[in-house]
Short mmCIF file of C-alpha atoms in Angstrom, two decimals:
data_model
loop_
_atom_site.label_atom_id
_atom_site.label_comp_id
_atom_site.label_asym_id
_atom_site.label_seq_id
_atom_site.Cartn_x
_atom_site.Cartn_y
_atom_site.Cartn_z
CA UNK A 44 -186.89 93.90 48.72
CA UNK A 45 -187.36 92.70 45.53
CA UNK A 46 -185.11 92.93 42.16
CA UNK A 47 -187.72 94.76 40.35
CA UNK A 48 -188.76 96.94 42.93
CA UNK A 49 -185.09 98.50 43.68
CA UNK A 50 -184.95 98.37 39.67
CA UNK A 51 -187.69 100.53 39.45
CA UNK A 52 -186.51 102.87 42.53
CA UNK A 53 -183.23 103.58 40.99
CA UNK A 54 -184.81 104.11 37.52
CA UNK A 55 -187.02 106.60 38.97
CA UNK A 56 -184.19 108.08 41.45
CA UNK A 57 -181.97 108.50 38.17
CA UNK A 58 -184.76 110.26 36.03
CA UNK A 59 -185.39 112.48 38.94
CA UNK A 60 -184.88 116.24 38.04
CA UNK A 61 -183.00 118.30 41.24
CA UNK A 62 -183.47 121.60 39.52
CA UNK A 63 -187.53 121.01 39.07
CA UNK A 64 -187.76 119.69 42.47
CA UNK A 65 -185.71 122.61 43.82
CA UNK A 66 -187.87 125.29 42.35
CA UNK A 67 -190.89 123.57 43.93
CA UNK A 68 -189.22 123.28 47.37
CA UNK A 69 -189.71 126.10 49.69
CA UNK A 70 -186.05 125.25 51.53
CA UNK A 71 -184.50 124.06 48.83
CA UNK A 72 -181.14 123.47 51.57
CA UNK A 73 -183.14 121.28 53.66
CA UNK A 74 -184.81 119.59 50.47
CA UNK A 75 -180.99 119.08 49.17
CA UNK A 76 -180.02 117.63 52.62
CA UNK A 77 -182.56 115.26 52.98
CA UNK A 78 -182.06 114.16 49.09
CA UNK A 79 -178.77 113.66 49.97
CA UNK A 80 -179.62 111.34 52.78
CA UNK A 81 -182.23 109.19 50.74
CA UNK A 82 -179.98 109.14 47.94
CA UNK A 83 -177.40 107.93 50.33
CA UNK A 84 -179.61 105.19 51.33
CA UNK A 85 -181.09 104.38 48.28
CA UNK A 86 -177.56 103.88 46.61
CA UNK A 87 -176.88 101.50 49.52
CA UNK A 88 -179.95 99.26 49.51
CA UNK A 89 -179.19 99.27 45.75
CA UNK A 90 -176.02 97.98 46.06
CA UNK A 91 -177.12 95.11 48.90
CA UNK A 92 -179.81 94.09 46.10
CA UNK A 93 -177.64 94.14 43.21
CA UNK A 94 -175.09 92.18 45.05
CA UNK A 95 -177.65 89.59 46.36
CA UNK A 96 -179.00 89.45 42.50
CA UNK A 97 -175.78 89.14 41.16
CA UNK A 98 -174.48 86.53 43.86
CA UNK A 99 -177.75 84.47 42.32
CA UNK A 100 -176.94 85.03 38.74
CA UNK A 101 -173.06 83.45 39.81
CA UNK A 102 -175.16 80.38 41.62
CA UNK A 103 -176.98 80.06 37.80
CA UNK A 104 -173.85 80.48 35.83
CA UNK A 105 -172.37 77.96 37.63
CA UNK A 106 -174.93 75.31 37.73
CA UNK A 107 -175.24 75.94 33.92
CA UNK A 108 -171.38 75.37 33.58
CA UNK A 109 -171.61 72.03 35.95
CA UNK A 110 -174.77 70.91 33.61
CA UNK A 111 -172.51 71.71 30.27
CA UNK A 112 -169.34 70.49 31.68
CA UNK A 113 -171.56 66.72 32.75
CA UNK A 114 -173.38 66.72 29.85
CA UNK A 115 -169.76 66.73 27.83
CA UNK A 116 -168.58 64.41 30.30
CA UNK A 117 -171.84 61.65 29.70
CA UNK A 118 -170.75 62.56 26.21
CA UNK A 119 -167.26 61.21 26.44
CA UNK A 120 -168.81 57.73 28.20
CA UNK A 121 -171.37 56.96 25.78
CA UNK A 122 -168.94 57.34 23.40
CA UNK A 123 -166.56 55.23 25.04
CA UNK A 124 -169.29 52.37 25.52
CA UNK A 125 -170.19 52.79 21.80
CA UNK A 126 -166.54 51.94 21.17
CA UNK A 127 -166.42 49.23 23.13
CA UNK A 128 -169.26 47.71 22.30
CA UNK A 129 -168.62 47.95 18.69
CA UNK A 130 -165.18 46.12 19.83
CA UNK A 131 -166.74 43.11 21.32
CA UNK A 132 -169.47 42.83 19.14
CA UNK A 133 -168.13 40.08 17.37
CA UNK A 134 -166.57 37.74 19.75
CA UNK A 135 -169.03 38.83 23.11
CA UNK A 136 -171.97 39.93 21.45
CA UNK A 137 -173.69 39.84 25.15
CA UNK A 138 -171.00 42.29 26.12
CA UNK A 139 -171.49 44.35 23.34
CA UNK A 140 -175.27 44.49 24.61
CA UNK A 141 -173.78 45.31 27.72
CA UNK A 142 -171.77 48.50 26.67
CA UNK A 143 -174.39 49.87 24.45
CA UNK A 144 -176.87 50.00 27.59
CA UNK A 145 -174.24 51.67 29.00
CA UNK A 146 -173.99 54.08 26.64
CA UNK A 147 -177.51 54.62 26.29
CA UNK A 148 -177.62 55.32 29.65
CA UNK A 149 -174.74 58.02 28.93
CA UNK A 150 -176.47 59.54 26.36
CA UNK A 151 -179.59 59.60 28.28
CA UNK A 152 -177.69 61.67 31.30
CA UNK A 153 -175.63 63.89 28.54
CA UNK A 154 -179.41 64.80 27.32
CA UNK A 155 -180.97 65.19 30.41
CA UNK A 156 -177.77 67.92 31.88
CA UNK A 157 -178.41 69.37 28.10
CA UNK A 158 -181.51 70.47 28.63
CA UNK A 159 -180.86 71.81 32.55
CA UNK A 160 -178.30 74.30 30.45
CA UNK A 161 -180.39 75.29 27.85
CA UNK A 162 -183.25 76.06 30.15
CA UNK A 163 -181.07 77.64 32.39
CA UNK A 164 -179.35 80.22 29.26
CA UNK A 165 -182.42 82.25 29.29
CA UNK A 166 -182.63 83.00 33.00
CA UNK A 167 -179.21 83.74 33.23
CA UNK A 168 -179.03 86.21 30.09
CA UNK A 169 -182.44 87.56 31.70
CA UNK A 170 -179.99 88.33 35.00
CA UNK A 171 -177.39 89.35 33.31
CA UNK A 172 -179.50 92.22 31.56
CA UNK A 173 -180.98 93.01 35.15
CA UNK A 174 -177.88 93.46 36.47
CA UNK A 175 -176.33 95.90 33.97
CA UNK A 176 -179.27 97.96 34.24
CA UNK A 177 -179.08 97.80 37.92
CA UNK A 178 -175.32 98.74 37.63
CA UNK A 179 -176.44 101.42 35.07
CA UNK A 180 -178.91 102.81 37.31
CA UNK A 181 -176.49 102.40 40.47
CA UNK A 182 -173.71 104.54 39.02
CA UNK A 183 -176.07 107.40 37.53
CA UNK A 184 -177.71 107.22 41.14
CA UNK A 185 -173.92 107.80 42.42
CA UNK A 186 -173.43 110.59 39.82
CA UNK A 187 -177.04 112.28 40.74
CA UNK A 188 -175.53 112.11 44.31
CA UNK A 189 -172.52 113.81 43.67
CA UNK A 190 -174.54 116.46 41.49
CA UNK A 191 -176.54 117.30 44.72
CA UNK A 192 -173.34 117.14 47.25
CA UNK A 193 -172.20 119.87 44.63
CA UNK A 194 -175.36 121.71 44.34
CA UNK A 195 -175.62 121.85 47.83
CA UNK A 196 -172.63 123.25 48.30
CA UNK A 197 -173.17 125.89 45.92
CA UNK A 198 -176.33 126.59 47.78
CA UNK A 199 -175.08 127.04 50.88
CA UNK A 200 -172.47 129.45 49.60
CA UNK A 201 -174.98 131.14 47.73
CA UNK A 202 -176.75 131.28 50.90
CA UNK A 203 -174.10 133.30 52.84
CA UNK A 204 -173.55 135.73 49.79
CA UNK A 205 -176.77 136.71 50.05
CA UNK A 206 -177.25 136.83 53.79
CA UNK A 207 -173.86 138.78 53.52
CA UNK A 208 -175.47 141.22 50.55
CA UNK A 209 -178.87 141.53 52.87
CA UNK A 210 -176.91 142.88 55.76
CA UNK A 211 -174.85 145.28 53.87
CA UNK A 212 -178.39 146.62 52.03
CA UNK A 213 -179.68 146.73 55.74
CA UNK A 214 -176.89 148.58 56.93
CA UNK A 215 -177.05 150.72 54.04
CA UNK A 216 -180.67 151.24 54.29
CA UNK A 217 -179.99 152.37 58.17
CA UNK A 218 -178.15 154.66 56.71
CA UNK A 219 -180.19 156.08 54.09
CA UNK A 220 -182.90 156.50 57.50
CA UNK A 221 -180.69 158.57 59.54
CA UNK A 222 -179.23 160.25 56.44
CA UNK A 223 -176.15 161.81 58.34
CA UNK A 224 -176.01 164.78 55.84
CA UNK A 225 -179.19 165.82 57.51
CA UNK A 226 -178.06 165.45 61.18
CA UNK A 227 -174.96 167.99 60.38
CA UNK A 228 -177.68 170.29 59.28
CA UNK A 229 -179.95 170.22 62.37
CA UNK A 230 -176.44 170.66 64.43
CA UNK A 231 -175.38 173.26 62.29
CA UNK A 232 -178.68 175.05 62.49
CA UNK A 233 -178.40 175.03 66.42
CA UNK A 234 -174.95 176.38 66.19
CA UNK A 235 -176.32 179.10 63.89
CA UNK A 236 -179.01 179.62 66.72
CA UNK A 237 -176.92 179.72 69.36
CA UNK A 238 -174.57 182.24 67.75
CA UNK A 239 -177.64 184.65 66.58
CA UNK A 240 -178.06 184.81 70.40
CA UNK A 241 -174.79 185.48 70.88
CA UNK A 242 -175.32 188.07 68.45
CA UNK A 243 -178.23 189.30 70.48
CA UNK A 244 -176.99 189.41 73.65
CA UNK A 245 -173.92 191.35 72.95
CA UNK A 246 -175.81 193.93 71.17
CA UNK A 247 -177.82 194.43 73.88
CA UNK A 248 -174.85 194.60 76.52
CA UNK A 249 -173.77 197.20 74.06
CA UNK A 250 -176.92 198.63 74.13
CA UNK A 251 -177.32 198.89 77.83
CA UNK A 252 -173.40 200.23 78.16
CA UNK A 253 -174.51 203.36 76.02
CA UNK A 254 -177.10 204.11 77.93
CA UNK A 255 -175.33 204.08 80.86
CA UNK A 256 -172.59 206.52 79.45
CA UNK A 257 -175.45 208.66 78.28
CA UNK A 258 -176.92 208.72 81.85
CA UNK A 259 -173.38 209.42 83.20
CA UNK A 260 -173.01 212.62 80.95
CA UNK A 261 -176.54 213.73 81.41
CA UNK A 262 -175.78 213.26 85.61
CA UNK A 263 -172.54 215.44 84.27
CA UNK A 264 -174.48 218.22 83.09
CA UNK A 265 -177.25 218.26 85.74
CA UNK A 266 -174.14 218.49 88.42
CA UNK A 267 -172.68 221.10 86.79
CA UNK A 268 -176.22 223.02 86.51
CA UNK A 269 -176.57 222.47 90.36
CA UNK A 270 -173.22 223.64 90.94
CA UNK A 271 -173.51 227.04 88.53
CA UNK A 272 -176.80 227.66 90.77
CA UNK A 273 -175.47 227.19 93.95
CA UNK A 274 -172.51 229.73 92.94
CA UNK A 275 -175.52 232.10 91.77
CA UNK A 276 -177.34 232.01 95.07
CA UNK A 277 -173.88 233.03 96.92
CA UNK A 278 -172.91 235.94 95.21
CA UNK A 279 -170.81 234.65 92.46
CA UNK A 280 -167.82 233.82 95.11
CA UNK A 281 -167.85 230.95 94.29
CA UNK A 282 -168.96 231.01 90.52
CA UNK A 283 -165.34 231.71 89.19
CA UNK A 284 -163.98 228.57 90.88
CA UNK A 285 -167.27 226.51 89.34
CA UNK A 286 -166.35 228.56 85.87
CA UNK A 287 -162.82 227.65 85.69
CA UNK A 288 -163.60 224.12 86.41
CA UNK A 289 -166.13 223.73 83.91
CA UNK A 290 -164.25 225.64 81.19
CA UNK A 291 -160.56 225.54 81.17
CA UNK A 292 -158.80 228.10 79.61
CA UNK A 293 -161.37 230.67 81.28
CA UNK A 294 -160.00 230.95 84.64
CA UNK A 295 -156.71 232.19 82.80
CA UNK A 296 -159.12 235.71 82.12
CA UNK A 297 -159.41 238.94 84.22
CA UNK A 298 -161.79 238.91 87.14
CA UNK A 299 -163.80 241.36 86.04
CA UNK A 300 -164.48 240.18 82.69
CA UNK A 301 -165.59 236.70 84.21
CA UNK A 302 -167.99 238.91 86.66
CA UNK A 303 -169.07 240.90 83.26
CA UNK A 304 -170.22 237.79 81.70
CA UNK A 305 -171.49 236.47 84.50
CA UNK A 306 -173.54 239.21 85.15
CA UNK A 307 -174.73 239.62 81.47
CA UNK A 308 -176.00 236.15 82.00
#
């Protein structure tokens, strides 16, 4: 994988909006978990790139330093062979040719590791601005992940509230069907039935209890007739015992006046 490409994945990761995509997500807690998980991988392909890129740009840096540190050192010999020559040039004049080659040739190598560096200084400040972008990018990736760790969290608590809420409003809503308040009405109606026949019943056991007393007194009276007619048919004898039965203080009277009013009857 290329520099630029995981430059322009973490640019786009770390521009990415989690609220925007959330609303557009129809599980936004699976959405969040598998965000997590690319994020997760994302930041660590990131971070094997931008350590391979900035293992490179170390390579460069140091080649650069070896190429200034020679081309100083071919510096120091040519000067050194100037010197010498300029020494002998006098008394060895073929020496002096000698050391001035030399230090051609020094100043020849000192130009040649020059221009390695300076060729190299643009590359490497090129790197070096790819790799603070890339650690830019890397560390608002990490803070983007530990915004969605957090907002998933909150979702998922948010979640149980309002599973939590929706089965109190169901139970509530059960409620509200059965509406207790109207069951202790139907039972209290059925009470109020059962005691109206209650009501009803011993009313007519009352009733029926009269009627039977009235029967008794009415059988009463036709005995007594039936007796009074039978004493009647046998010459009275027997119509003072029936009379003093049926009224009381009546037998306590003469004989004859019983007889009298029998007879007047």
């Amino acid at each position: 994988m290329s520099k630029q490409s995981i430059l322009g994945r973490i640019a786009q990761l770390a521009k990415a909006n989690i609220n925007a995509l959330l609303d557009q997500a129809e599980d936004p807690q699976k959405m969040l978990d598998q965000m997590v998980r690319d994020y997760t991988n994302s930041i660590a392909e990131a971070e094997a790139a931008i350590a391979q890129t900035i293992g490179n740009l170390r390579l460069q840096e140091q080649d650069y330093q070896e190429d200034v540190r020679a081309a100083e050192d071919w510096g120091r010999k040519a000067l050194a062979a100037s010197q010498r020559a300029d020494e002998m040039r006098g008394q060895h004049p073929a020496d002096a040719a000698k050391f001035d080659n030399l230090a051609k040739v020094a100043i020849g190598k000192q130009m040649q590791s020059e221009s390695e560096a300076r060729s190299a200084e643009p590359s490497i400040q090129s790197q070096n601005e790819v790799v603070d972008k890339l650690k830019t990018g890397l560390e608002t990736m990490k803070g983007k992940l530990d915004q969605l760790k957090s907002k998933r969290s909150e979702l998922i608590a948010r979640a149980k509230v309002a599973e939590a809420q929706t089965q109190v409003h169901d139970a509530v809503k059960s409620i509200d069907i059965l509406d207790p308040t109207s069951e202790i009405g139907r039972f209290e109606e059925k009470i109020r039935r059962e005691e109206a026949k209650v009501m009803g019943q011993q009313e007519l056991a009352a009733s029926s209890l009269d009627a039977q007393f009235e029967a008794l007194e009415d059988v009463g009276r036709e005995t007594e007739i039936e007796a009074r007619l039978a004493a009647l048919k046998h010459g009275g004898s027997g119509s003072r015992g029936q009379l003093g039965a049926g009224t009381g203080g009546a037998a306590e009277a003469s004989d004859g006046s019983i007889e009298a009013e029998v007879v007047d009857r």
